[in-house]
C-alpha positions as protocol buffer text, in pm:
chain_id: "A"
residue {
  index: 1
  type: MET
  ca { x: -310 y: -7428 z: -4782 }
}
residue {
  index: 2
  type: SER
  ca { x: -159 y: -7123 z: -4615 }
}
residue {
  index: 3
  type: LEU
  ca { x: -268 y: -6889 z: -4894 }
}
residue {
  index: 4
  type: ASP
  ca { x: -609 y: -7056 z: -4917 }
}
residue {
  index: 5
  type: THR
  ca { x: -659 y: -7013 z: -4543 }
}
residue {
  index: 6
  type: PHE
  ca { x: -555 y: -6648 z: -4552 }
}
residue {
  index: 7
  type: VAL
  ca { x: -792 y: -6570 z: -4840 }
}
residue {
  index: 8
  type: LYS
  ca { x: -1088 y: -6751 z: -4687 }
}
residue {
  index: 9
  type: THR
  ca { x: -1035 y: -6581 z: -4352 }
}
residue {
  index: 10
  type: PHE
  ca { x: -1204 y: -6275 z: -4501 }
}
residue {
  index: 11
  type: ARG
  ca { x: -1479 y: -6467 z: -4680 }
}
residue {
  index: 12
  type: ARG
  ca { x: -1825 y: -6487 z: -4531 }
}
residue {
  index: 13
  type: PRO
  ca { x: -1988 y: -6656 z: -4354 }
}
residue {
  index: 14
  type: PHE
  ca { x: -1734 y: -6662 z: -4073 }
}
residue {
  index: 15
  type: GLN
  ca { x: -1776 y: -6960 z: -3841 }
}
residue {
  index: 16
  type: PHE
  ca { x: -1787 y: -6757 z: -3520 }
}
residue {
  index: 17
  type: ARG
  ca { x: -1930 y: -7034 z: -3303 }
}
residue {
  index: 18
  type: GLU
  ca { x: -1661 y: -7275 z: -3418 }
}
residue {
  index: 19
  type: PHE
  ca { x: -1401 y: -7007 z: -3346 }
}
residue {
  index: 20
  type: LEU
  ca { x: -1526 y: -6967 z: -2988 }
}
residue {
  index: 21
  type: GLU
  ca { x: -1535 y: -7343 z: -2930 }
}
residue {
  index: 22
  type: GLN
  ca { x: -1183 y: -7390 z: -3063 }
}
residue {
  index: 23
  type: THR
  ca { x: -1053 y: -7093 z: -2865 }
}
residue {
  index: 24
  type: TRP
  ca { x: -1190 y: -7247 z: -2546 }
}
residue {
  index: 25
  type: MET
  ca { x: -1052 y: -7591 z: -2638 }
}
residue {
  index: 26
  type: ILE
  ca { x: -700 y: -7464 z: -2712 }
}
residue {
  index: 27
  type: ALA
  ca { x: -700 y: -7237 z: -2406 }
}
residue {
  index: 28
  type: ARG
  ca { x: -816 y: -7525 z: -2186 }
}
residue {
  index: 29
  type: VAL
  ca { x: -539 y: -7760 z: -2296 }
}
residue {
  index: 30
  type: SER
  ca { x: -274 y: -7485 z: -2289 }
}
residue {
  index: 31
  type: LEU
  ca { x: -338 y: -7301 z: -1962 }
}
residue {
  index: 32
  type: VAL
  ca { x: -194 y: -7553 z: -1714 }
}
residue {
  index: 33
  type: PRO
  ca { x: 116 y: -7629 z: -1926 }
}
residue {
  index: 34
  type: THR
  ca { x: 174 y: -7254 z: -1954 }
}
residue {
  index: 35
  type: LEU
  ca { x: 179 y: -7216 z: -1577 }
}
residue {
  index: 36
  type: LEU
  ca { x: 396 y: -7524 z: -1525 }
}
residue {
  index: 37
  type: VAL
  ca { x: 652 y: -7413 z: -1784 }
}
residue {
  index: 38
  type: ALA
  ca { x: 654 y: -7037 z: -1720 }
}
residue {
  index: 39
  type: ILE
  ca { x: 722 y: -7050 z: -1346 }
}
residue {
  index: 40
  type: PRO
  ca { x: 1039 y: -7271 z: -1360 }
}
residue {
  index: 41
  type: PHE
  ca { x: 1169 y: -7070 z: -1656 }
}
residue {
  index: 42
  type: THR
  ca { x: 1118 y: -6749 z: -1460 }
}
residue {
  index: 43
  type: VAL
  ca { x: 1296 y: -6882 z: -1152 }
}
residue {
  index: 44
  type: LEU
  ca { x: 1588 y: -7007 z: -1361 }
}
residue {
  index: 45
  type: VAL
  ca { x: 1631 y: -6677 z: -1547 }
}
residue {
  index: 46
  type: ALA
  ca { x: 1596 y: -6461 z: -1236 }
}
residue {
  index: 47
  type: PHE
  ca { x: 1829 y: -6678 z: -1027 }
}
residue {
  index: 48
  type: THR
  ca { x: 2105 y: -6689 z: -1290 }
}
residue {
  index: 49
  type: LEU
  ca { x: 2073 y: -6321 z: -1376 }
}
residue {
  index: 50
  type: ASN
  ca { x: 2084 y: -6205 z: -1015 }
}
residue {
  index: 51
  type: ILE
  ca { x: 2398 y: -6407 z: -945 }
}
residue {
  index: 52
  type: LEU
  ca { x: 2568 y: -6251 z: -1246 }
}
residue {
  index: 53
  type: LEU
  ca { x: 2458 y: -5897 z: -1157 }
}
residue {
  index: 54
  type: ARG
  ca { x: 2579 y: -5937 z: -799 }
}
residue {
  index: 55
  type: GLU
  ca { x: 2920 y: -6049 z: -920 }
}
residue {
  index: 56
  type: ILE
  ca { x: 2963 y: -5728 z: -1120 }
}
residue {
  index: 57
  type: GLY
  ca { x: 2804 y: -5504 z: -854 }
}
residue {
  index: 58
  type: ALA
  ca { x: 2487 y: -5425 z: -1048 }
}
residue {
  index: 59
  type: ALA
  ca { x: 2219 y: -5598 z: -840 }
}
residue {
  index: 60
  type: ASP
  ca { x: 1993 y: -5292 z: -875 }
}
residue {
  index: 61
  type: LEU
  ca { x: 1952 y: -5376 z: -1246 }
}
residue {
  index: 62
  type: SER
  ca { x: 1779 y: -5705 z: -1168 }
}
residue {
  index: 63
  type: GLY
  ca { x: 1442 y: -5564 z: -1274 }
}
residue {
  index: 64
  type: ALA
  ca { x: 1580 y: -5440 z: -1606 }
}
residue {
  index: 65
  type: GLY
  ca { x: 1731 y: -5778 z: -1691 }
}
residue {
  index: 66
  type: THR
  ca { x: 1425 y: -5973 z: -1582 }
}
residue {
  index: 67
  type: ALA
  ca { x: 1189 y: -5754 z: -1783 }
}
residue {
  index: 68
  type: PHE
  ca { x: 1404 y: -5761 z: -2096 }
}
residue {
  index: 69
  type: GLY
  ca { x: 1456 y: -6137 z: -2083 }
}
residue {
  index: 70
  type: THR
  ca { x: 1092 y: -6210 z: -2006 }
}
residue {
  index: 71
  type: ILE
  ca { x: 937 y: -5983 z: -2268 }
}
residue {
  index: 72
  type: THR
  ca { x: 1177 y: -6047 z: -2555 }
}
residue {
  index: 73
  type: GLN
  ca { x: 1262 y: -6416 z: -2511 }
}
residue {
  index: 74
  type: LEU
  ca { x: 1098 y: -6595 z: -2219 }
}
residue {
  index: 75
  type: GLY
  ca { x: 741 y: -6512 z: -2321 }
}
residue {
  index: 76
  type: PRO
  ca { x: 781 y: -6608 z: -2687 }
}
residue {
  index: 77
  type: VAL
  ca { x: 982 y: -6925 z: -2614 }
}
residue {
  index: 78
  type: VAL
  ca { x: 729 y: -7056 z: -2361 }
}
residue {
  index: 79
  type: THR
  ca { x: 453 y: -6968 z: -2606 }
}
residue {
  index: 80
  type: VAL
  ca { x: 636 y: -7177 z: -2869 }
}
residue {
  index: 81
  type: LEU
  ca { x: 654 y: -7477 z: -2636 }
}
residue {
  index: 82
  type: VAL
  ca { x: 291 y: -7461 z: -2525 }
}
residue {
  index: 83
  type: VAL
  ca { x: 128 y: -7371 z: -2857 }
}
residue {
  index: 84
  type: ALA
  ca { x: 321 y: -7638 z: -3048 }
}
residue {
  index: 85
  type: GLY
  ca { x: 309 y: -7903 z: -2775 }
}
residue {
  index: 86
  type: ALA
  ca { x: -53 y: -7865 z: -2666 }
}
residue {
  index: 87
  type: GLY
  ca { x: -252 y: -7648 z: -2905 }
}
residue {
  index: 88
  type: ALA
  ca { x: -129 y: -7774 z: -3242 }
}
residue {
  index: 89
  type: THR
  ca { x: -142 y: -8138 z: -3137 }
}
residue {
  index: 90
  type: ALA
  ca { x: -500 y: -8101 z: -3015 }
}
residue {
  index: 91
  type: ILE
  ca { x: -597 y: -7950 z: -3351 }
}
residue {
  index: 92
  type: CYS
  ca { x: -418 y: -8228 z: -3540 }
}
residue {
  index: 93
  type: ALA
  ca { x: -581 y: -8504 z: -3335 }
}
residue {
  index: 94
  type: ASP
  ca { x: -928 y: -8354 z: -3383 }
}
residue {
  index: 95
  type: LEU
  ca { x: -900 y: -8310 z: -3759 }
}
residue {
  index: 96
  type: GLY
  ca { x: -711 y: -8637 z: -3800 }
}
residue {
  index: 97
  type: ALA
  ca { x: -992 y: -8830 z: -3633 }
}
residue {
  index: 98
  type: ARG
  ca { x: -1243 y: -8660 z: -3862 }
}
residue {
  index: 99
  type: THR
  ca { x: -1029 y: -8743 z: -4164 }
}
residue {
  index: 100
  type: ILE
  ca { x: -1001 y: -9117 z: -4097 }
}
residue {
  index: 101
  type: ARG
  ca { x: -1377 y: -9129 z: -4031 }
}
residue {
  index: 102
  type: GLU
  ca { x: -1419 y: -8973 z: -4378 }
}
residue {
  index: 103
  type: GLU
  ca { x: -1606 y: -8675 z: -4237 }
}
residue {
  index: 104
  type: ILE
  ca { x: -1387 y: -8438 z: -4439 }
}
residue {
  index: 105
  type: ASP
  ca { x: -1471 y: -8622 z: -4762 }
}
residue {
  index: 106
  type: ALA
  ca { x: -1839 y: -8612 z: -4671 }
}
residue {
  index: 107
  type: MET
  ca { x: -1819 y: -8235 z: -4622 }
}
residue {
  index: 108
  type: ARG
  ca { x: -1665 y: -8194 z: -4967 }
}
residue {
  index: 109
  type: VAL
  ca { x: -1939 y: -8411 z: -5121 }
}
residue {
  index: 110
  type: LEU
  ca { x: -2200 y: -8185 z: -4959 }
}
residue {
  index: 111
  type: GLY
  ca { x: -2028 y: -7878 z: -5102 }
}
residue {
  index: 112
  type: ILE
  ca { x: -1888 y: -7759 z: -4768 }
}
residue {
  index: 113
  type: ASP
  ca { x: -1535 y: -7623 z: -4785 }
}
residue {
  index: 114
  type: PRO
  ca { x: -1336 y: -7777 z: -4495 }
}
residue {
  index: 115
  type: ILE
  ca { x: -1080 y: -7495 z: -4514 }
}
residue {
  index: 116
  type: GLN
  ca { x: -1340 y: -7228 z: -4446 }
}
residue {
  index: 117
  type: ARG
  ca { x: -1551 y: -7441 z: -4212 }
}
residue {
  index: 118
  type: LEU
  ca { x: -1278 y: -7605 z: -4001 }
}
residue {
  index: 119
  type: VAL
  ca { x: -930 y: -7469 z: -4073 }
}
residue {
  index: 120
  type: VAL
  ca { x: -992 y: -7093 z: -4060 }
}
residue {
  index: 121
  type: PRO
  ca { x: -1160 y: -7096 z: -3714 }
}
residue {
  index: 122
  type: ARG
  ca { x: -886 y: -7318 z: -3572 }
}
residue {
  index: 123
  type: VAL
  ca { x: -600 y: -7111 z: -3711 }
}
residue {
  index: 124
  type: LEU
  ca { x: -755 y: -6788 z: -3584 }
}
residue {
  index: 125
  type: ALA
  ca { x: -828 y: -6948 z: -3246 }
}
residue {
  index: 126
  type: SER
  ca { x: -467 y: -7066 z: -3220 }
}
residue {
  index: 127
  type: THR
  ca { x: -345 y: -6717 z: -3308 }
}
residue {
  index: 128
  type: PHE
  ca { x: -572 y: -6552 z: -3052 }
}
residue {
  index: 129
  type: VAL
  ca { x: -478 y: -6795 z: -2774 }
}
residue {
  index: 130
  type: ALA
  ca { x: -107 y: -6750 z: -2851 }
}
residue {
  index: 131
  type: LEU
  ca { x: -144 y: -6374 z: -2803 }
}
residue {
  index: 132
  type: LEU
  ca { x: -316 y: -6431 z: -2469 }
}
residue {
  index: 133
  type: LEU
  ca { x: -59 y: -6689 z: -2359 }
}
residue {
  index: 134
  type: ASN
  ca { x: 229 y: -6457 z: -2440 }
}
residue {
  index: 135
  type: GLY
  ca { x: 76 y: -6185 z: -2224 }
}
residue {
  index: 136
  type: LEU
  ca { x: 12 y: -6437 z: -1946 }
}
residue {
  index: 137
  type: VAL
  ca { x: 370 y: -6567 z: -1958 }
}
residue {
  index: 138
  type: CYS
  ca { x: 509 y: -6213 z: -1947 }
}
residue {
  index: 139
  type: LEU
  ca { x: 290 y: -6133 z: -1645 }
}
residue {
  index: 140
  type: ILE
  ca { x: 392 y: -6454 z: -1469 }
}
residue {
  index: 141
  type: GLY
  ca { x: 756 y: -6391 z: -1555 }
}
residue {
  index: 142
  type: LEU
  ca { x: 762 y: -6039 z: -1414 }
}
residue {
  index: 143
  type: SER
  ca { x: 565 y: -6137 z: -1103 }
}
residue {
  index: 144
  type: GLY
  ca { x: 772 y: -6449 z: -1042 }
}
residue {
  index: 145
  type: GLY
  ca { x: 1094 y: -6259 z: -1103 }
}
residue {
  index: 146
  type: TYR
  ca { x: 990 y: -5996 z: -850 }
}
residue {
  index: 147
  type: VAL
  ca { x: 895 y: -6251 z: -582 }
}
residue {
  index: 148
  type: PHE
  ca { x: 1206 y: -6462 z: -631 }
}
residue {
  index: 149
  type: SER
  ca { x: 1447 y: -6167 z: -653 }
}
residue {
  index: 150
  type: VAL
  ca { x: 1305 y: -5962 z: -366 }
}
residue {
  index: 151
  type: PHE
  ca { x: 1205 y: -6227 z: -115 }
}
residue {
  index: 152
  type: LEU
  ca { x: 1463 y: -6498 z: -183 }
}
residue {
  index: 153
  type: GLN
  ca { x: 1769 y: -6309 z: -308 }
}
residue {
  index: 154
  type: GLY
  ca { x: 1734 y: -5981 z: -120 }
}
residue {
  index: 155
  type: VAL
  ca { x: 1704 y: -5743 z: -415 }
}
residue {
  index: 156
  type: ASN
  ca { x: 1565 y: -5400 z: -326 }
}
residue {
  index: 157
  type: PRO
  ca { x: 1194 y: -5385 z: -428 }
}
residue {
  index: 158
  type: GLY
  ca { x: 1208 y: -5023 z: -541 }
}
residue {
  index: 159
  type: SER
  ca { x: 1516 y: -5081 z: -753 }
}
residue {
  index: 160
  type: PHE
  ca { x: 1357 y: -5386 z: -914 }
}
residue {
  index: 161
  type: ILE
  ca { x: 1039 y: -5199 z: -1009 }
}
residue {
  index: 162
  type: ASN
  ca { x: 1223 y: -4888 z: -1128 }
}
residue {
  index: 163
  type: GLY
  ca { x: 1444 y: -5102 z: -1349 }
}
residue {
  index: 164
  type: LEU
  ca { x: 1159 y: -5270 z: -1536 }
}
residue {
  index: 165
  type: THR
  ca { x: 1143 y: -4999 z: -1803 }
}
residue {
  index: 166
  type: VAL
  ca { x: 1516 y: -4928 z: -1835 }
}
residue {
  index: 167
  type: LEU
  ca { x: 1567 y: -5170 z: -2126 }
}
residue {
  index: 168
  type: THR
  ca { x: 1211 y: -5269 z: -2205 }
}
residue {
  index: 169
  type: GLY
  ca { x: 943 y: -5046 z: -2353 }
}
residue {
  index: 170
  type: LEU
  ca { x: 651 y: -5050 z: -2594 }
}
residue {
  index: 171
  type: PRO
  ca { x: 860 y: -5152 z: -2900 }
}
residue {
  index: 172
  type: GLU
  ca { x: 983 y: -5467 z: -2724 }
}
residue {
  index: 173
  type: LEU
  ca { x: 629 y: -5552 z: -2616 }
}
residue {
  index: 174
  type: ILE
  ca { x: 497 y: -5504 z: -2970 }
}
residue {
  index: 175
  type: LEU
  ca { x: 773 y: -5728 z: -3107 }
}
residue {
  index: 176
  type: ALA
  ca { x: 683 y: -5998 z: -2855 }
}
residue {
  index: 177
  type: GLU
  ca { x: 316 y: -5983 z: -2953 }
}
residue {
  index: 178
  type: ILE
  ca { x: 405 y: -6003 z: -3323 }
}
residue {
  index: 179
  type: LYS
  ca { x: 610 y: -6314 z: -3248 }
}
residue {
  index: 180
  type: ALA
  ca { x: 317 y: -6467 z: -3058 }
}
residue {
  index: 181
  type: LEU
  ca { x: 79 y: -6386 z: -3344 }
}
residue {
  index: 182
  type: LEU
  ca { x: 306 y: -6559 z: -3597 }
}
residue {
  index: 183
  type: PHE
  ca { x: 360 y: -6854 z: -3361 }
}
residue {
  index: 184
  type: GLY
  ca { x: -13 y: -6911 z: -3320 }
}
residue {
  index: 185
  type: PHE
  ca { x: -84 y: -6876 z: -3691 }
}
residue {
  index: 186
  type: VAL
  ca { x: 191 y: -7115 z: -3801 }
}
residue {
  index: 187
  type: ALA
  ca { x: 118 y: -7369 z: -3527 }
}
residue {
  index: 188
  type: GLY
  ca { x: -249 y: -7371 z: -3625 }
}
residue {
  index: 189
  type: LEU
  ca { x: -159 y: -7421 z: -3992 }
}
residue {
  index: 190
  type: VAL
  ca { x: 78 y: -7708 z: -3913 }
}
residue {
  index: 191
  type: GLY
  ca { x: -179 y: -7882 z: -3694 }
}
residue {
  index: 192
  type: CYS
  ca { x: -456 y: -7840 z: -3952 }
}
residue {
  index: 193
  type: TYR
  ca { x: -238 y: -7954 z: -4243 }
}
residue {
  index: 194
  type: ARG
  ca { x: -122 y: -8272 z: -4072 }
}
residue {
  index: 195
  type: GLY
  ca { x: -472 y: -8341 z: -3949 }
}
residue {
  index: 196
  type: LEU
  ca { x: -625 y: -8314 z: -4296 }
}
residue {
  index: 197
  type: THR
  ca { x: -354 y: -8526 z: -4461 }
}
residue {
  index: 198
  type: VAL
  ca { x: -364 y: -8821 z: -4220 }
}
residue {
  index: 199
  type: LYS
  ca { x: -337 y: -9167 z: -4373 }
}
residue {
  index: 200
  type: GLY
  ca { x: -319 y: -9512 z: -4222 }
}
residue {
  index: 201
  type: GLY
  ca { x: -608 y: -9515 z: -3977 }
}
residue {
  index: 202
  type: PRO
  ca { x: -574 y: -9455 z: -3601 }
}
residue {
  index: 203
  type: LYS
  ca { x: -201 y: -9529 z: -3610 }
}
residue {
  index: 204
  type: GLY
  ca { x: -164 y: -9259 z: -3873 }
}
residue {
  index: 205
  type: VAL
  ca { x: -332 y: -9008 z: -3643 }
}
residue {
  index: 206
  type: GLY
  ca { x: -80 y: -9083 z: -3370 }
}
residue {
  index: 207
  type: ASN
  ca { x: 209 y: -9045 z: -3611 }
}
residue {
  index: 208
  type: ALA
  ca { x: 65 y: -8719 z: -3742 }
}
residue {
  index: 209
  type: VAL
  ca { x: 37 y: -8580 z: -3389 }
}
residue {
  index: 210
  type: ASN
  ca { x: 402 y: -8664 z: -3321 }
}
residue {
  index: 211
  type: GLU
  ca { x: 508 y: -8507 z: -3649 }
}
residue {
  index: 212
  type: THR
  ca { x: 305 y: -8197 z: -3568 }
}
residue {
  index: 213
  type: VAL
  ca { x: 510 y: -8136 z: -3254 }
}
residue {
  index: 214
  type: VAL
  ca { x: 839 y: -8170 z: -3443 }
}
residue {
  index: 215
  type: TYR
  ca { x: 737 y: -7959 z: -3743 }
}
residue {
  index: 216
  type: ALA
  ca { x: 577 y: -7691 z: -3527 }
}
residue {
  index: 217
  type: PHE
  ca { x: 883 y: -7668 z: -3299 }
}
residue {
  index: 218
  type: ILE
  ca { x: 1116 y: -7630 z: -3597 }
}
residue {
  index: 219
  type: CYS
  ca { x: 900 y: -7367 z: -3769 }
}
residue {
  index: 220
  type: LEU
  ca { x: 838 y: -7166 z: -3454 }
}
residue {
  index: 221
  type: PHE
  ca { x: 1199 y: -7161 z: -3339 }
}
residue {
  index: 222
  type: VAL
  ca { x: 1310 y: -7051 z: -3686 }
}
residue {
  index: 223
  type: ILE
  ca { x: 1051 y: -6772 z: -3675 }
}
residue {
  index: 224
  type: ASN
  ca { x: 1172 y: -6671 z: -3329 }
}
residue {
  index: 225
  type: VAL
  ca { x: 1533 y: -6645 z: -3448 }
}
residue {
  index: 226
  type: ILE
  ca { x: 1439 y: -6444 z: -3757 }
}
residue {
  index: 227
  type: MET
  ca { x: 1205 y: -6208 z: -3571 }
}
residue {
  index: 228
  type: THR
  ca { x: 1462 y: -6157 z: -3294 }
}
residue {
  index: 229
  type: ALA
  ca { x: 1729 y: -6067 z: -3549 }
}
residue {
  index: 230
  type: ILE
  ca { x: 1494 y: -5826 z: -3728 }
}
residue {
  index: 231
  type: GLY
  ca { x: 1379 y: -5678 z: -3399 }
}
residue {
  index: 232
  type: VAL
  ca { x: 1733 y: -5616 z: -3280 }
}
residue {
  index: 233
  type: ARG
  ca { x: 1822 y: -5433 z: -3600 }
}
residue {
  index: 234
  type: VAL
  ca { x: 1505 y: -5222 z: -3590 }
}
residue {
  index: 235
  type: LEU
  ca { x: 1517 y: -5143 z: -3217 }
}
residue {
  index: 236
  type: VAL
  ca { x: 1887 y: -5057 z: -3219 }
}
residue {
  index: 237
  type: ARG
  ca { x: 1821 y: -4794 z: -3484 }
}
């Protein structure tokens, strides 16, 4: 289904209205979890990092550590959690309900390709929302790290801001966005696949949603590890 989806992404007509509706749906179910997950993660990273830097007399590098951790790991990891836990499950539940009502079979009888009509817009919407969520998490992470470090732990504001670009630049940001793009694409595929292969009625839909979370988490964390390893080798050179 992955290859079929990729090929039919470039085939007309593109379901633009469906893409917009799915983008709004995924963004709506993902926005609040993103905020609720990103802020505690940011506080935890900033608090732990600042304690460590103070112990070694390098508190002025708080901004560098916060930026590097947020851009390279915090943003992608939170995106993994939200996209897999909220976005992919919503896609699976939607398509699973259509499958058990035999709407997918009816579409095939009418000569409508469910991959092009339903899967492609959802996968692209998931990819697009993942890119936006990654940027939002990075923004929240840097802002939250600044507020927590400066106002609660006494880090110098100028030193924090000046340190943001010491370890983090455009290559790290591009790598983070590539991760987010892959996360969204794979999460959308997993949700669509489990939704279209549901069996066993309403209970089967519930089981498929649970399996979607597990499969998506596994796939996305594996991708994160691989992309991080590749990124480290490329960026070090």
